CSV table of C-alpha atoms in Angstrom, one decimal:
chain,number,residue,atom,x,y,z
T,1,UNK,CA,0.0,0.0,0.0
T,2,UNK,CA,3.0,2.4,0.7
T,3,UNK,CA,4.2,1.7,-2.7
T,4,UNK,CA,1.3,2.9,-4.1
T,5,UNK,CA,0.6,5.7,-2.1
T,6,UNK,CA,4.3,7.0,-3.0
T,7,UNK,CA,3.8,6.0,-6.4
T,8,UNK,CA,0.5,7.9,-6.9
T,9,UNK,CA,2.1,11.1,-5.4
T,10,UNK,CA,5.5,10.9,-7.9
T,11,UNK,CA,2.6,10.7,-10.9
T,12,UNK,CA,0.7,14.1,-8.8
T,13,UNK,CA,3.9,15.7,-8.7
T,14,UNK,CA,4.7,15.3,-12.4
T,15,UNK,CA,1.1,16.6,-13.4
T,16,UNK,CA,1.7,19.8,-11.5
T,17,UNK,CA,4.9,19.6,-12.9
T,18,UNK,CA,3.7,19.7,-16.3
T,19,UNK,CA,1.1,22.1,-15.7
T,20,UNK,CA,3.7,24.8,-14.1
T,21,UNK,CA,5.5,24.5,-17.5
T,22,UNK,CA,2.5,25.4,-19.7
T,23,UNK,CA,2.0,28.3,-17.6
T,24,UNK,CA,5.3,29.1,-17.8
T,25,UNK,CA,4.2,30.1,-21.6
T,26,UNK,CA,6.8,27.1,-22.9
T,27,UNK,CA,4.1,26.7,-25.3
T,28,UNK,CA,1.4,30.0,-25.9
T,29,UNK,CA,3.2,33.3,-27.8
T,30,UNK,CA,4.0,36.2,-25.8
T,31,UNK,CA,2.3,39.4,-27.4
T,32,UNK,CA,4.2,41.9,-24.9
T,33,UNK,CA,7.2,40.5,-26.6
T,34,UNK,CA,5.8,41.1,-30.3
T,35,UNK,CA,7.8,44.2,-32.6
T,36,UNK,CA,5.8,46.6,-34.0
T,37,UNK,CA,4.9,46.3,-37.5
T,38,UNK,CA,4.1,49.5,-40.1
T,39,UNK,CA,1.6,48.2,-42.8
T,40,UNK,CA,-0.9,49.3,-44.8
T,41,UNK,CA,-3.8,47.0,-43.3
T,42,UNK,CA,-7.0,48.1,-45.7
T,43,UNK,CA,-7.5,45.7,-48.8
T,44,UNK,CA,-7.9,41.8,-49.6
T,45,UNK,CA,-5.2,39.5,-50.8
T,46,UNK,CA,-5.8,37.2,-53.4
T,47,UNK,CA,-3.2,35.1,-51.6
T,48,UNK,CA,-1.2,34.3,-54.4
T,49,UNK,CA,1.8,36.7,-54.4
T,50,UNK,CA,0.6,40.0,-56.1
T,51,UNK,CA,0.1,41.9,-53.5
T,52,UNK,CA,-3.0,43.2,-51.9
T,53,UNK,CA,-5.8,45.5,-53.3
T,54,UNK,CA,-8.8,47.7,-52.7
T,55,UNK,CA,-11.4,49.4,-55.1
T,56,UNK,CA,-12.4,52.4,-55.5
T,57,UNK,CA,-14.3,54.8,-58.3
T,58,UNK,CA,-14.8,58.1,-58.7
T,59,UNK,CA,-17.1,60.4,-60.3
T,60,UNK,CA,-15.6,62.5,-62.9
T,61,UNK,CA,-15.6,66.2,-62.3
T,62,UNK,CA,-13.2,69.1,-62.6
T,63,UNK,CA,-12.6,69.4,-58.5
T,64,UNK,CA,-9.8,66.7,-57.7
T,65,UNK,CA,-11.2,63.6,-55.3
T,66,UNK,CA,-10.1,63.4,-51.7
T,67,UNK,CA,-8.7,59.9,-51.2
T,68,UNK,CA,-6.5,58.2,-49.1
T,69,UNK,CA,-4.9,55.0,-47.6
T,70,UNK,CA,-4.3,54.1,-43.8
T,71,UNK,CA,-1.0,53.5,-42.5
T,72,UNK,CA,-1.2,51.6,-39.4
T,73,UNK,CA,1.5,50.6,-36.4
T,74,UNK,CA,1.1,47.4,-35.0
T,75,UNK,CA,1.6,46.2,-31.8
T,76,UNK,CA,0.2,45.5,-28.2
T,77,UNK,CA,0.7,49.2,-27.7
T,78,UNK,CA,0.1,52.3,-29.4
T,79,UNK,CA,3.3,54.0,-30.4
T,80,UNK,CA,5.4,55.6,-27.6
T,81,UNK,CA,6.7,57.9,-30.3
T,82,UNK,CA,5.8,60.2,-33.2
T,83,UNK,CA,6.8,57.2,-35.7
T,84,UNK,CA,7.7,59.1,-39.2
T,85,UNK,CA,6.9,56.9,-42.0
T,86,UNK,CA,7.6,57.2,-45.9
T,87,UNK,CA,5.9,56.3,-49.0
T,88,UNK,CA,6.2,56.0,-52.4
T,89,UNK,CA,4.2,55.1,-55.4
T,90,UNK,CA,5.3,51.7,-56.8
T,91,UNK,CA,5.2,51.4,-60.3
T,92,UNK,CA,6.5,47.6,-60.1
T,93,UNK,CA,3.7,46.5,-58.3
T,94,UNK,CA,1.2,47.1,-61.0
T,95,UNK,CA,3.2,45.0,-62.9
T,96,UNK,CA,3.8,42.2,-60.6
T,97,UNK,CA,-0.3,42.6,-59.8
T,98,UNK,CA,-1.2,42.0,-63.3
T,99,UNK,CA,1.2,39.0,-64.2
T,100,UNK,CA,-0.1,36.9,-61.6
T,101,UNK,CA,-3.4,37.8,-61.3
T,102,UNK,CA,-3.6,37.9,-65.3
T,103,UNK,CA,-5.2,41.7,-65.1
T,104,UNK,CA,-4.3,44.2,-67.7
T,105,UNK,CA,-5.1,47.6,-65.3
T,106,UNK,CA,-3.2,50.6,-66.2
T,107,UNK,CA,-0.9,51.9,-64.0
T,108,UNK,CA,-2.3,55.7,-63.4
T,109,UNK,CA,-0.5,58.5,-65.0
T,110,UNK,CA,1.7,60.9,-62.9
T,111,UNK,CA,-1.0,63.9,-63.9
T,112,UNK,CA,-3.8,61.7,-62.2
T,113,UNK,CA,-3.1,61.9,-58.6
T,114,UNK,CA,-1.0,64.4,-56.4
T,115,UNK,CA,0.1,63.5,-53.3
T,116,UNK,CA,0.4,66.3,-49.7
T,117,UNK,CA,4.4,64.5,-49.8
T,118,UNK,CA,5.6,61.4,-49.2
T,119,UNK,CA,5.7,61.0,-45.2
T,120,UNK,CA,2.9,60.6,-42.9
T,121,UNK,CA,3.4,61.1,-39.1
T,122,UNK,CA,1.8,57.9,-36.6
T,123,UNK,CA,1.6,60.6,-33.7
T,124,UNK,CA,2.3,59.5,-29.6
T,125,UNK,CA,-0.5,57.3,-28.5
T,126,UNK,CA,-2.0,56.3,-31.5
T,127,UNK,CA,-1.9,53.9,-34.2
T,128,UNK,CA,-4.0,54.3,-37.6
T,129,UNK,CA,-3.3,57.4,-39.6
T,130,UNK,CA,-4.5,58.5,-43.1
T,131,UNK,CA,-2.1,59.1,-46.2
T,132,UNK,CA,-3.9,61.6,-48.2
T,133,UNK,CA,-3.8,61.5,-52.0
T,134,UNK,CA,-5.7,63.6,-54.7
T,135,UNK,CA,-7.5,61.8,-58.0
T,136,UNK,CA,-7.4,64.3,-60.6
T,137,UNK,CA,-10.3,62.2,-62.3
T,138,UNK,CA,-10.4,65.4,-65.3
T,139,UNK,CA,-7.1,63.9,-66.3
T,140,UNK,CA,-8.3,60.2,-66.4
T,141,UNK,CA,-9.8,58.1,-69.3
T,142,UNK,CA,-13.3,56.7,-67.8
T,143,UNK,CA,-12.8,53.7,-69.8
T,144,UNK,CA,-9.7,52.6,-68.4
T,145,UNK,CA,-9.2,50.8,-65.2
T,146,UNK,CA,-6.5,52.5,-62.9
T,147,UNK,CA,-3.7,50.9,-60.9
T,148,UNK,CA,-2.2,53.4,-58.0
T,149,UNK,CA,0.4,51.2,-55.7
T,150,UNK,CA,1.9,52.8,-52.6
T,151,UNK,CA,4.4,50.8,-50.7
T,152,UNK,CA,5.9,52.0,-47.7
T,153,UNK,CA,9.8,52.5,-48.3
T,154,UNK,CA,10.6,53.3,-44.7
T,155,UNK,CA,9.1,52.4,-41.4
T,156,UNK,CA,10.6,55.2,-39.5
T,157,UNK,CA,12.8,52.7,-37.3
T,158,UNK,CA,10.6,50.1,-37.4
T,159,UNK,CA,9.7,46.8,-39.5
T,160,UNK,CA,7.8,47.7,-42.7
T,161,UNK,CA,5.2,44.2,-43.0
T,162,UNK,CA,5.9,41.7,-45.9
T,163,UNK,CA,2.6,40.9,-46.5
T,164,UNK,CA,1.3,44.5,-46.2
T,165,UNK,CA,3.7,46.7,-47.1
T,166,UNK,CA,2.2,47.7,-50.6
T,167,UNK,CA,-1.4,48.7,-51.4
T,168,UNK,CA,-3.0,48.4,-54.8
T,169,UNK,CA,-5.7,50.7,-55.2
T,170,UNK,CA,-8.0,49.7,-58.6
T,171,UNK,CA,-9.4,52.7,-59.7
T,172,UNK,CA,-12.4,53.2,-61.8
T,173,UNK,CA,-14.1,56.5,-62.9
T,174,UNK,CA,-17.7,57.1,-63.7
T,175,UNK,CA,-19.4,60.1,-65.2
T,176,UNK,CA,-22.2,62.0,-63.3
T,177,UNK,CA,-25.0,60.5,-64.6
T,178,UNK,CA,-24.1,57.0,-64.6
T,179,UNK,CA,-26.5,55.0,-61.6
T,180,UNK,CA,-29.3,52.9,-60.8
T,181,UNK,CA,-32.8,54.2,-62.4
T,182,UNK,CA,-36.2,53.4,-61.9
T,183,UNK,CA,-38.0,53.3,-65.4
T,184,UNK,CA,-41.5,54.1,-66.6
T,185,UNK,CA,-42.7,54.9,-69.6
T,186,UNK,CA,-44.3,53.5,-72.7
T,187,UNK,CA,-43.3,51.6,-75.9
T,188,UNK,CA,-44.2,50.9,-79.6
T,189,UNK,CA,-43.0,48.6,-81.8
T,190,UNK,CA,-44.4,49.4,-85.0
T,191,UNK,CA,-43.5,46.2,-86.9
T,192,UNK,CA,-44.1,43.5,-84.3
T,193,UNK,CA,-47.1,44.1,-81.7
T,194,UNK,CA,-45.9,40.9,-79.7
T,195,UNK,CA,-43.7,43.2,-78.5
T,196,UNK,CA,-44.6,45.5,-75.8
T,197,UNK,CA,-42.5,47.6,-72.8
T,198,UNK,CA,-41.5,46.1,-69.3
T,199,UNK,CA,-42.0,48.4,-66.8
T,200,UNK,CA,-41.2,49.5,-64.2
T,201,UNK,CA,-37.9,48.5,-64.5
T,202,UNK,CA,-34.4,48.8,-63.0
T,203,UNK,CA,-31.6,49.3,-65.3
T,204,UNK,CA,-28.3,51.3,-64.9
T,205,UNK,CA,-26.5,53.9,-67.1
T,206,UNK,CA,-23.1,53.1,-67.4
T,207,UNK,CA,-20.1,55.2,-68.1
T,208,UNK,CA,-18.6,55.3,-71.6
T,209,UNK,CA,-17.2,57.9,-71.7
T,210,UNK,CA,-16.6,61.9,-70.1
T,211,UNK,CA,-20.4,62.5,-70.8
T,212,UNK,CA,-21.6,59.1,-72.5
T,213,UNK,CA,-24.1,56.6,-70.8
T,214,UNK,CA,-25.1,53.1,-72.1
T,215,UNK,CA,-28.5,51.5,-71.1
T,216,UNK,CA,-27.6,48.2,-69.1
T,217,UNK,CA,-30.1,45.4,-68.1
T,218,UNK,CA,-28.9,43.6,-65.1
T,219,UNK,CA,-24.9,43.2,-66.5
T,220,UNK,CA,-25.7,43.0,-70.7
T,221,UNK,CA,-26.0,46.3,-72.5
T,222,UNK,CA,-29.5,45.8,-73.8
T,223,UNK,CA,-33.4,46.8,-72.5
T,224,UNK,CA,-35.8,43.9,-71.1
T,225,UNK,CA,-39.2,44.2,-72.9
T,226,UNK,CA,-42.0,41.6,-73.1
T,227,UNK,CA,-42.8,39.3,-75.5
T,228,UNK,CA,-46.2,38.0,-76.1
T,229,UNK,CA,-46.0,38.5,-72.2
T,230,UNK,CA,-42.4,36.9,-71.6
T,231,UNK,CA,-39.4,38.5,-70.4
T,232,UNK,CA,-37.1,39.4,-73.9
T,233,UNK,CA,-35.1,41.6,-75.1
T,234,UNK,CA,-34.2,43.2,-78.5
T,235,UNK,CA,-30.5,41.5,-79.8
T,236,UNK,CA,-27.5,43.8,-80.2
T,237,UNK,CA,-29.5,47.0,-78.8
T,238,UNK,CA,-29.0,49.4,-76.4
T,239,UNK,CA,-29.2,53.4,-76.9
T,240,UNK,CA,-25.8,55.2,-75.9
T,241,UNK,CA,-26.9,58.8,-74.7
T,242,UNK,CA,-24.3,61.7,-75.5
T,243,UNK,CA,-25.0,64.5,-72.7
T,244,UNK,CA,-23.9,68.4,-72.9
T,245,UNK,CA,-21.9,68.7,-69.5
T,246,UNK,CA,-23.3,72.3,-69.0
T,247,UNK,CA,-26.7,71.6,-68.6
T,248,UNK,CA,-27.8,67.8,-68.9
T,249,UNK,CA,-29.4,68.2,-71.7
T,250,UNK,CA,-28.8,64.8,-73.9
T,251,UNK,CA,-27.6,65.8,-77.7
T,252,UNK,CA,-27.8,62.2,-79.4
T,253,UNK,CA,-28.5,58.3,-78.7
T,254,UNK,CA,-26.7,55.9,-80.9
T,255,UNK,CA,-26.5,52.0,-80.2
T,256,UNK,CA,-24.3,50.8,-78.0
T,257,UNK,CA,-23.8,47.9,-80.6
T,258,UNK,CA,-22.2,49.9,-84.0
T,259,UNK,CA,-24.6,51.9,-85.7
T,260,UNK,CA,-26.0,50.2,-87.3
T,261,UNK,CA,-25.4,46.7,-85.5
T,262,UNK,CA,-24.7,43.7,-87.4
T,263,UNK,CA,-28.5,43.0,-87.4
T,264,UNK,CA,-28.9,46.2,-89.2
T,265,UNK,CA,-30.7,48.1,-85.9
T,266,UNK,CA,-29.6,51.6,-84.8
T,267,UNK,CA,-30.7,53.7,-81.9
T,268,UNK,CA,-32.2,57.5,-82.5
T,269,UNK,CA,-32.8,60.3,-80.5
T,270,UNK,CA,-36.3,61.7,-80.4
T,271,UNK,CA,-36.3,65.6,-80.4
T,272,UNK,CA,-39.9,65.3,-79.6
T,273,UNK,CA,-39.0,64.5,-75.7
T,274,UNK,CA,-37.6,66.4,-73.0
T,275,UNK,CA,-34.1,64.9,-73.5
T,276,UNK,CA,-32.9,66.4,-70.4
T,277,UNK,CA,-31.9,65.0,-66.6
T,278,UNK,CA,-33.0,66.6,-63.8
T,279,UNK,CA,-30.0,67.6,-61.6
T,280,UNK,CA,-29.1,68.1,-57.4
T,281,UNK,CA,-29.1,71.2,-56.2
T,282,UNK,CA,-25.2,71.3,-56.9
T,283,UNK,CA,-25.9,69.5,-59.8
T,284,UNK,CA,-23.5,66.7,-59.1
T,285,UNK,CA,-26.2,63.7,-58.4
T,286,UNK,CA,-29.3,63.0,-61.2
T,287,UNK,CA,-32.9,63.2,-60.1
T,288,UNK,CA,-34.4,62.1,-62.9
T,289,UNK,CA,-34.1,61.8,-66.8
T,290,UNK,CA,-37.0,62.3,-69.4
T,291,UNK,CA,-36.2,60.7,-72.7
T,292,UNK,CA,-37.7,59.9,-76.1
T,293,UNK,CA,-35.8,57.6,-78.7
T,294,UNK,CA,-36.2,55.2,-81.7
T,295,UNK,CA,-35.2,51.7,-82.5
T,296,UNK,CA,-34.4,51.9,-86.4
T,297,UNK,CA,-34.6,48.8,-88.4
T,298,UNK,CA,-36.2,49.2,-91.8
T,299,UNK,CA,-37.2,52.5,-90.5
T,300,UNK,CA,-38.1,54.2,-87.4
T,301,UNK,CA,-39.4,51.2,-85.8
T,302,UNK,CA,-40.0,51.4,-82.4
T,303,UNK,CA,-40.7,54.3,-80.0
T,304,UNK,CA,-40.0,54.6,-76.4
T,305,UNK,CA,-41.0,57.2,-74.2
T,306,UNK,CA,-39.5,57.0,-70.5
T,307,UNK,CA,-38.6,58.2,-67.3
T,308,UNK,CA,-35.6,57.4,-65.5
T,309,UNK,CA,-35.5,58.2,-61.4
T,310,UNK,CA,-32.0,57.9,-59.7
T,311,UNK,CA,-32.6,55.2,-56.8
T,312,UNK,CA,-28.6,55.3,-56.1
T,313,UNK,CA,-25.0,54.6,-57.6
T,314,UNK,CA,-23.5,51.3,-59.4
């Protein structure tokens, strides 16, 4: 029995033994212990090398875009220091970007951004600061898709992160009028009476341009109608709408398709309508847009007469 009781009270000691060691942190990571980090935290990694992105689009106007990326420290504690940290706009990293994730985005022209310098200050006590930059969207093409890397070249004493040292911002630009509508209105098809309008409807206006707009129908460049009841749609149609920057007045509609499309259909405007959007107060945001235009094929053949209410952006 004495053999027992000693050996039952080695095994006790070696459990608490055991025990004291795991506290001891032999196994758990100390995070007092941790370095601090500078990164650029904001974006998503495709997790195959390129680097890490964020989107963002812009509405082209003459008045430069406020934008900017956050520069972070990282560590159990908020910096003890004013922590000085420099940037720089990578042109490599659009090029790395695009060779492994197969994109072709341009890398943005020096004329399309300005930056306040190239240092941003993490002040005492704090962590997350803002790097501002400037999009001079006037000096952009709206059909292009823009590329603006900033890496951080120096950490201000500290480690600059691997994985987020460099930010890839994908930059997209949309004119003033390009959103989400609501549409009303009527419709005539003179050669085919099968065919009749489908409203209300949502459908976008999408950028083609400085002051261009193309009719899309969920993500195809074309109009829903009915047919004989059913949901359709006319092939290898959709109006483009050329609008006068001054005063939202819309000049022409051709199709979005070649004009005429291979199927020999062209869009028209009507100068019977309104042909005008209604603007904001500060006329930077549509209210609405009253519109007349033709379907030509063989003729004028069919005539639609709508009303298109902003519900919100793309």
């Amino acid at each position: 029995m004495k053999r027992i009781s000693l050996y039952t009270t080695m095994i006790g000691f070696a459990v608490l033994s055991s025990l004291s060691s795991c506290l001891k942190d032999e196994s758990q990571p100390d995070f007092t212990k941790n370095q601090a980090v500078i990164e650029l935290p904001i974006g998503s990694s495709a997790a195959n090398g390129g680097g890490n992105s964020i989107a963002a689009a812009f509405t082209v106007d003459q008045t430069p875009s406020d934008y900017f990326v956050y520069v972070n420290y990282a560590a159990p504690e908020a910096a003890a220091q004013n922590v000085t940290v420099t940037l720089k706009v990578d042109t490599s990293a659009v090029t790395k970007f695009n060779t492994v994730n197969g994109t072709t985005y341009a890398q943005m022209p020096a004329n399309g951004y300005t930056l306040a310098g190239n240092t941003v200050v993490i002040p005492t006590g704090q962590r997350l600061v803002k790097f501002p930059i400037k999009i001079n969207t006037i000096n952009l093409d709206p059909l292009k898709t823009y590329a603006l890397p900033i890496t951080i070249s120096d950490g201000g004493g500290f480690t600059v992160s691997g994985n987020f040292g460099t930010l890839v911002s994908i930059i997209t630009l949309k004119n003033k009028w390009d959103g989400v509508y609501t549409v009303t209105g009527t419709m005539l098809d003179t050669q085919n009476s099968a065919l009749t309008g489908q409203y209300p409807r949502t459908l976008k206006l999408v950028t083609q341009g400085p002051n261009t707009v193309a009719i899309q129908d969920g993500d195809s460049f074309a109009h829903g109608i009915l047919n004989a009841g059913a949901g359709s749609s006319y092939g290898s149609f959709s109006p483009v709408f050329t609008i006068d920057n001054t005063n939202s007045t819309i000049t022409s509609a051709i199709n979005y398709y070649g004009q005429p499309a291979s199927n020999g259909r062209s869009a028209r405007l009507d100068a019977s309508g309104v042909n005008k959007f209604t603007m904001s107060a500060d006329g930077k945001t549509p209210v609405s847009m009253k519109v007349k235009y033709i379907l030509v094929q063989n003729g004028d053949r069919t005539f639609f007469d709508e009303t298109w209410t902003y519900t919100g952006s793309r």
